[in-house]
Each structure stands twice: as structure tokens, then as C-alpha cells.
Short mmCIF file of C-alpha atoms (C1' of nucleotides) in Angstrom, two decimals:
data_model
loop_
_atom_site.label_atom_id
_atom_site.label_comp_id
_atom_site.label_asym_id
_atom_site.label_seq_id
_atom_site.Cartn_x
_atom_site.Cartn_y
_atom_site.Cartn_z
CA UNK A 1 34.95 -10.72 20.40
CA UNK A 2 32.79 -9.03 22.94
CA UNK A 3 33.20 -10.10 26.54
CA UNK A 4 30.35 -9.23 28.77
CA UNK A 5 29.90 -9.85 32.44
CA UNK A 6 26.47 -9.91 33.88
CA UNK A 7 26.61 -8.61 37.43
CA UNK A 8 22.94 -8.93 37.95
CA UNK A 9 23.10 -10.34 41.44
CA UNK A 10 21.76 -9.23 44.76
CA UNK A 11 24.41 -9.07 47.43
CA UNK A 12 24.10 -11.59 50.23
CA UNK A 13 23.51 -9.68 53.40
CA UNK A 14 24.38 -11.64 56.54
CA UNK A 15 22.03 -9.56 58.63
CA UNK A 16 19.14 -10.30 56.39
CA UNK A 17 17.75 -13.46 57.93
CA UNK A 18 14.72 -13.49 55.69
CA UNK A 19 16.71 -14.55 52.66
CA UNK A 20 19.90 -16.34 51.99
CA UNK A 21 21.46 -17.89 48.97
CA UNK A 22 19.37 -20.75 47.79
CA UNK A 23 21.36 -21.37 44.66
CA UNK A 24 24.29 -19.72 43.08
CA UNK A 25 24.61 -20.86 39.51
CA UNK A 26 27.80 -20.20 37.66
CA UNK A 27 27.58 -20.50 33.92
CA UNK A 28 30.57 -20.33 31.67
CA UNK A 29 30.52 -20.24 27.92
CA UNK A 30 33.19 -22.65 26.74
CA UNK A 31 33.80 -20.65 23.61
CA UNK A 32 37.29 -19.19 24.04
CA UNK A 33 36.36 -16.02 22.18
CA UNK A 34 33.50 -15.10 24.38
CA UNK A 35 33.78 -15.32 28.14
CA UNK A 36 30.37 -14.89 29.67
CA UNK A 37 30.06 -15.23 33.40
CA UNK A 38 26.81 -14.89 35.24
CA UNK A 39 25.59 -15.46 38.73
CA UNK A 40 22.05 -15.98 39.82
CA UNK A 41 20.50 -15.79 43.23
CA UNK A 42 17.06 -17.05 44.00
CA UNK A 43 14.87 -16.19 46.95
CA UNK A 44 14.89 -18.81 49.63
CA UNK A 45 12.06 -21.24 49.99
CA UNK A 46 11.73 -21.78 53.80
CA UNK A 47 10.53 -25.34 53.26
CA UNK A 48 13.70 -26.34 51.46
CA UNK A 49 15.80 -25.58 54.49
CA UNK A 50 18.79 -27.94 54.84
CA UNK A 51 21.51 -25.42 55.55
CA UNK A 52 24.37 -27.85 55.61
CA UNK A 53 23.40 -29.18 52.21
CA UNK A 54 23.25 -25.65 50.91
CA UNK A 55 26.62 -24.95 52.44
CA UNK A 56 28.12 -27.91 50.63
CA UNK A 57 26.51 -26.78 47.40
CA UNK A 58 27.81 -23.27 47.92
CA UNK A 59 31.30 -24.57 48.57
CA UNK A 60 31.20 -26.62 45.39
CA UNK A 61 30.13 -23.58 43.43
CA UNK A 62 32.91 -21.55 45.02
CA UNK A 63 35.45 -24.19 44.09
CA UNK A 64 34.28 -24.12 40.48
CA UNK A 65 34.29 -20.32 40.45
CA UNK A 66 37.80 -20.22 41.88
CA UNK A 67 38.98 -22.85 39.36
CA UNK A 68 37.71 -20.74 36.53
CA UNK A 69 39.00 -17.50 38.00
CA UNK A 70 42.44 -19.00 38.48
CA UNK A 71 42.75 -20.46 34.97
CA UNK A 72 41.38 -17.25 33.47
CA UNK A 73 43.89 -15.24 35.48
CA UNK A 74 46.72 -17.48 34.27
CA UNK A 75 45.52 -17.13 30.70
CA UNK A 76 45.29 -13.33 30.92
CA UNK A 77 48.76 -13.14 32.47
CA UNK A 78 50.20 -15.26 29.67
CA UNK A 79 48.49 -13.15 27.01
CA UNK A 80 49.86 -9.96 28.52
CA UNK A 81 53.38 -11.40 28.72
CA UNK A 82 53.21 -12.59 25.10
CA UNK A 83 52.00 -9.22 23.98
CA UNK A 84 54.68 -7.37 25.90
CA UNK A 85 57.38 -9.60 24.44
CA UNK A 86 56.03 -9.19 20.92
CA UNK A 87 55.77 -5.45 21.22
CA UNK A 88 59.04 -4.65 22.93
CA UNK A 89 61.65 -7.27 22.16
CA UNK A 90 62.98 -6.14 18.76
CA UNK A 91 62.77 -2.47 19.58
CA UNK A 92 64.19 -2.91 23.02
CA UNK A 93 67.17 -4.95 21.81
CA UNK A 94 68.00 -2.45 19.08
CA UNK A 95 67.53 0.47 21.41
CA UNK A 96 69.66 -1.03 24.15
CA UNK A 97 72.55 -1.33 21.72
CA UNK A 98 72.71 2.41 21.36
CA UNK A 99 71.48 3.72 24.66
CA UNK A 100 73.23 3.22 27.98
CA UNK A 101 71.61 0.86 30.47
CA UNK A 102 70.81 3.67 32.92
CA UNK A 103 69.06 5.79 30.30
CA UNK A 104 66.98 2.81 29.29
CA UNK A 105 66.00 2.22 32.88
CA UNK A 106 65.01 5.86 33.32
CA UNK A 107 63.00 5.79 30.09
CA UNK A 108 61.21 2.66 31.27
CA UNK A 109 60.31 4.29 34.56
CA UNK A 110 59.05 7.33 32.70
CA UNK A 111 56.87 5.15 30.48
CA UNK A 112 55.48 3.33 33.49
CA UNK A 113 54.59 6.62 35.12
CA UNK A 114 52.84 7.96 32.05
CA UNK A 115 51.12 4.67 31.30
CA UNK A 116 47.71 5.04 29.69
CA UNK A 117 45.28 2.17 29.39
CA UNK A 118 42.03 2.21 27.45
CA UNK A 119 39.33 -0.17 28.59
CA UNK A 120 35.97 -0.78 26.96
CA UNK A 121 33.23 -1.69 29.41
CA UNK A 122 29.77 -2.91 28.49
CA UNK A 123 27.03 -1.27 30.54
CA UNK A 124 23.28 -0.92 30.46
CA UNK A 125 22.53 1.54 27.61
CA UNK A 126 19.71 3.06 29.66
CA UNK A 127 22.12 3.82 32.48
CA UNK A 128 23.26 7.40 32.04
CA UNK A 129 25.43 7.55 35.14
CA UNK A 130 28.81 6.63 33.55
CA UNK A 131 29.72 4.65 36.67
CA UNK A 132 32.24 1.85 36.08
CA UNK A 133 32.97 -0.46 39.00
CA UNK A 134 36.61 -1.50 38.87
CA UNK A 135 37.45 -2.08 42.52
CA UNK A 136 38.91 1.36 43.11
CA UNK A 137 37.40 4.43 44.71
CA UNK A 138 37.05 7.45 42.41
CA UNK A 139 36.16 11.09 42.94
CA UNK A 140 34.64 12.96 40.02
CA UNK A 141 36.23 16.37 39.44
CA UNK A 142 34.85 17.44 36.12
CA UNK A 143 32.66 16.76 33.14
CA UNK A 144 32.93 18.06 29.61
CA UNK A 145 31.16 17.63 26.32
CA UNK A 146 33.82 17.03 23.71
CA UNK A 147 33.65 17.97 20.07
CA UNK A 148 33.92 14.50 18.60
CA UNK A 149 31.34 12.85 20.87
CA UNK A 150 27.94 14.25 21.93
CA UNK A 151 27.93 12.31 25.19
CA UNK A 152 29.78 14.01 28.07
CA UNK A 153 33.20 12.87 29.24
CA UNK A 154 33.59 12.51 33.01
CA UNK A 155 36.90 13.04 34.79
CA UNK A 156 37.80 11.06 37.92
CA UNK A 157 40.74 10.98 40.33
CA UNK A 158 41.53 7.99 42.51
CA UNK A 159 40.43 8.86 46.02
CA UNK A 160 41.31 5.51 47.60
CA UNK A 161 44.73 6.78 48.63
CA UNK A 162 45.47 10.52 48.93
CA UNK A 163 48.82 10.16 47.17
CA UNK A 164 47.55 8.01 44.29
CA UNK A 165 48.19 9.86 41.00
CA UNK A 166 45.79 7.82 38.86
CA UNK A 167 43.11 9.54 36.84
CA UNK A 168 40.45 8.13 34.59
CA UNK A 169 38.21 9.50 31.88
CA UNK A 170 34.87 7.86 31.18
CA UNK A 171 32.89 8.49 28.03
CA UNK A 172 30.17 6.60 26.24
CA UNK A 173 31.29 5.11 22.95
CA UNK A 174 30.10 6.86 19.80
CA UNK A 175 29.53 3.55 18.00
CA UNK A 176 27.81 1.59 20.72
CA UNK A 177 25.57 3.21 23.32
CA UNK A 178 26.02 0.21 25.59
CA UNK A 179 29.78 0.60 25.78
CA UNK A 180 31.78 3.15 27.74
CA UNK A 181 35.40 3.96 27.00
CA UNK A 182 37.47 4.24 30.16
CA UNK A 183 40.94 5.78 29.89
CA UNK A 184 43.23 5.19 32.87
CA UNK A 185 46.31 7.37 33.32
CA UNK A 186 49.09 6.34 35.66
CA UNK A 187 49.65 3.46 38.03
CA UNK A 188 47.94 2.90 41.36
CA UNK A 189 50.38 2.98 44.27
CA UNK A 190 48.05 0.82 46.36
CA UNK A 191 45.88 -2.27 45.99
CA UNK A 192 42.19 -2.18 45.19
CA UNK A 193 39.68 -3.58 47.67
CA UNK A 194 39.30 -6.56 45.37
CA UNK A 195 43.06 -7.08 45.12
CA UNK A 196 43.36 -6.99 48.91
CA UNK A 197 41.04 -9.99 49.03
CA UNK A 198 42.78 -11.73 46.14
CA UNK A 199 46.16 -11.12 47.83
CA UNK A 200 44.97 -12.82 50.98
CA UNK A 201 43.61 -15.69 48.93
CA UNK A 202 46.85 -15.98 46.98
CA UNK A 203 48.71 -16.52 50.26
CA UNK A 204 46.25 -19.19 51.24
CA UNK A 205 46.47 -20.92 47.88
CA UNK A 206 50.24 -21.03 47.46
CA UNK A 207 50.00 -24.81 47.66
CA UNK A 208 48.38 -24.76 44.22
CA UNK A 209 51.33 -23.86 42.05
CA UNK A 210 49.66 -24.66 38.73
CA UNK A 211 46.12 -24.76 37.45
CA UNK A 212 46.66 -28.42 36.45
CA UNK A 213 47.31 -29.28 40.07
CA UNK A 214 44.05 -27.65 40.94
CA UNK A 215 42.10 -29.54 38.33
CA UNK A 216 43.75 -32.83 39.23
CA UNK A 217 43.29 -32.33 42.92
CA UNK A 218 40.22 -34.26 44.04
CA UNK A 219 39.90 -32.30 47.24
CA UNK A 220 40.52 -28.59 47.70
CA UNK A 221 41.80 -26.87 50.78
CA UNK A 222 38.80 -26.45 53.04
CA UNK A 223 40.36 -23.39 54.62
CA UNK A 224 40.57 -21.67 51.27
CA UNK A 225 36.93 -22.37 50.54
CA UNK A 226 35.93 -21.21 54.00
CA UNK A 227 37.86 -18.01 53.46
CA UNK A 228 36.18 -17.34 50.14
CA UNK A 229 32.83 -17.89 51.81
CA UNK A 230 33.87 -15.41 54.50
CA UNK A 231 34.77 -12.81 51.89
CA UNK A 232 31.42 -13.38 50.22
CA UNK A 233 29.52 -12.86 53.43
CA UNK A 234 31.64 -9.99 54.81
CA UNK A 235 31.92 -7.99 51.62
CA UNK A 236 28.63 -7.95 49.80
CA UNK A 237 30.34 -6.49 46.74
CA UNK A 238 33.08 -9.10 46.60
CA UNK A 239 31.56 -11.03 43.72
CA UNK A 240 30.88 -7.96 41.64
CA UNK A 241 34.35 -6.58 42.38
CA UNK A 242 35.89 -9.89 41.36
CA UNK A 243 33.84 -10.02 38.18
CA UNK A 244 34.57 -6.37 37.38
CA UNK A 245 38.29 -6.87 37.88
CA UNK A 246 38.35 -9.93 35.66
CA UNK A 247 36.26 -8.28 32.97
CA UNK A 248 38.39 -5.16 32.91
CA UNK A 249 41.50 -7.34 32.51
CA UNK A 250 39.92 -9.27 29.66
CA UNK A 251 38.79 -6.12 27.89
CA UNK A 252 42.17 -4.53 28.53
CA UNK A 253 43.87 -7.35 26.68
CA UNK A 254 41.35 -7.05 23.85
CA UNK A 255 42.18 -3.39 23.47
CA UNK A 256 45.85 -3.99 22.64
"C1'" DC B 1 28.86 17.47 58.86
"C1'" DG B 2 31.79 15.19 55.71
"C1'" DA B 3 32.25 13.18 51.26
"C1'" DG B 4 31.02 13.23 46.68
"C1'" DT B 5 28.84 15.61 42.54
"C1'" DT B 6 27.71 19.46 39.52
"C1'" DT B 7 28.92 23.09 36.68
"C1'" DG B 8 30.71 27.52 35.21
"C1'" DA B 9 35.14 29.69 35.09
"C1'" DC B 10 39.71 29.40 34.20
"C1'" DC B 11 44.19 27.67 32.27
"C1'" DC B 12 47.04 26.02 28.70
"C1'" DG B 13 48.54 24.04 24.41
"C1'" DC B 14 47.88 24.05 19.58
"C1'" DG B 15 46.74 25.53 14.92
"C1'" DC B 16 45.88 29.32 12.00
"C1'" DG C 1 47.56 37.35 18.84
"C1'" DC C 2 43.28 34.95 18.69
"C1'" DG C 3 40.05 31.33 18.95
"C1'" DC C 4 39.12 26.66 20.00
"C1'" DG C 5 39.04 22.55 22.63
"C1'" DG C 6 40.52 19.57 26.36
"C1'" DG C 7 41.58 19.40 31.13
"C1'" DT C 8 41.29 21.22 35.87
"C1'" DC C 9 39.68 24.05 39.69
"C1'" DA C 10 36.62 25.37 43.17
"C1'" DA C 11 32.30 27.14 45.02
"C1'" DA C 12 27.76 25.66 45.51
"C1'" DC C 13 24.96 21.99 46.07
"C1'" DT C 14 23.26 17.20 47.36
"C1'" DC C 15 23.02 13.19 50.01
"C1'" DG C 16 23.50 9.90 53.72
#
DNA sequence: CGAGTTTGACCCGCGC
DNA sequence: GCGCGGGTCAAACTCG
């Protein structure tokens, strides 16, 4: 399966009074094997002008988007847990029989520190910049052409926090020009800009303990919707960060 | 002027 | 020991 996320949207700039969101359409392919999210923004027609109607529409769209984000997030979490259990349980049990608890703990910490994740990200094949938006801030410190792949490999360090040890390597795939292979090394010791927003939202949405409750609930928390709207207007990249974070999670699961 | 990028030089591990 | 290749450093450069 190939999950692609189309981020072809113009950010909504609050200071730009000439245009505002006329319609935000959220399409979702129901096929489980292919999650395809896309947003569209159209230029405003001044004659169409009922702002409160548009606000209501926007809220509805946000509710749907949040519904889908939440159920997707739950699904991804479950997949990762299943995978972890499948991969580790037999080995772990056998290993724990022979190794002392403390050694196991130390080994686990070591593994967490040296964790390497490979993520495949679909990009525009004509885009040569090797830039992958994943909600973190990166500083490029090198570029090399490797033997096995004619396209250069770029080296990045996380520059969001000075103490963050995470590095990533980005290289175009040999097989598919429209796919870049991103290798992450280490664990972030801070939240991404996108996670900061999601964290705030999670606090707001604690009342929704399960996705079923959300789907059964006829009326969503207005405050939550308002807050999402605030994030959308304050952070013009919020939507793309959200989409990028979700897509990287999906692709991450695919990789395993 | 500060932050980020580019790029050649350098370091280090590995295979022969 | 030598050469090769991947990874990192750091000075020069670019850009906002």
C-alpha cells in the first residue's frame, strides 16, 4: 500500500483580509489500505459573504477532520502495540529467564537510545530539495553521494533543542524518484511544534475517552472546536504539520 | 547580523 | 598498511 498525503493547500493568513477560507473540503478514501487525505482552499467570492455560515461550515469540517485524525491515531497506536508485542514477546520472555532484571532494563534503555527508524515519504519528483516536513526543526550539516545511490544523501541534526541528539539522513529512493528515504537516529527529548498543539488539544479532549464516544456524540465540545480553529489561524502550518505527522506515522508502521 | 546551507577536508571503521 | 566509503566538521557563503 502506498499512503500519500496531498499538502497542496495555501495557509490561511489572518492578516490577509483579501482572502479567507471559502471552503475546506476533506476527502477520505474509505479503503483501509490507502489513506488519502487532501485539503482544498478556494479563493473567496466577495458576494458569497455570510461569515457566520462559513464559520459553521468550517467548524463542521474541523469536527470531521478531528474525528478522522483521532480514529486514525488510535488505529496507528494499536498497530504499533501489536507489532511490538509480536516482535518482542517470545524473545523477551526467553531472554528474561536468563538475564537479570537490571541488565534487561539497561539493554532496553540502550536500544531506545540507539533507536533507528526508516520512513518513506512521497514527495514531488521534480522537487530536488530533499526537504521533509515532519514537525521538527533540522539543521543540515553535510551531504554525500553514496556508492549505491546516485542521488546525494543529506545529513541533518535536530536544531529545535540544543541538547536533542536526534539525527536524520534523507536520500531519494533508487526505485522511485518520487519517494525519499528518511532515516531517524535517536529519540527527541522534546515535543515537536505539532505535538505541542496536539498535547494542548489532548488536554481539552479528555472527555472523549474513546472514538466511539466521539462518533456517538451528537454535539462536540465547542471549546475544542474553537481551539482547533485558533490553531489553524495562529499557525499557518498547523494543517500541514498535522498531515505530515500523521503520514510519517502511517509510513513508519508500513516500514516495519 | 544571525541562522541555515554548501562543500571540500578530515576522521574512522572495515575489508583486503 | 592501504584504499575505500560513510559520516562529520568547519570555513565560506547565502538569505532574510
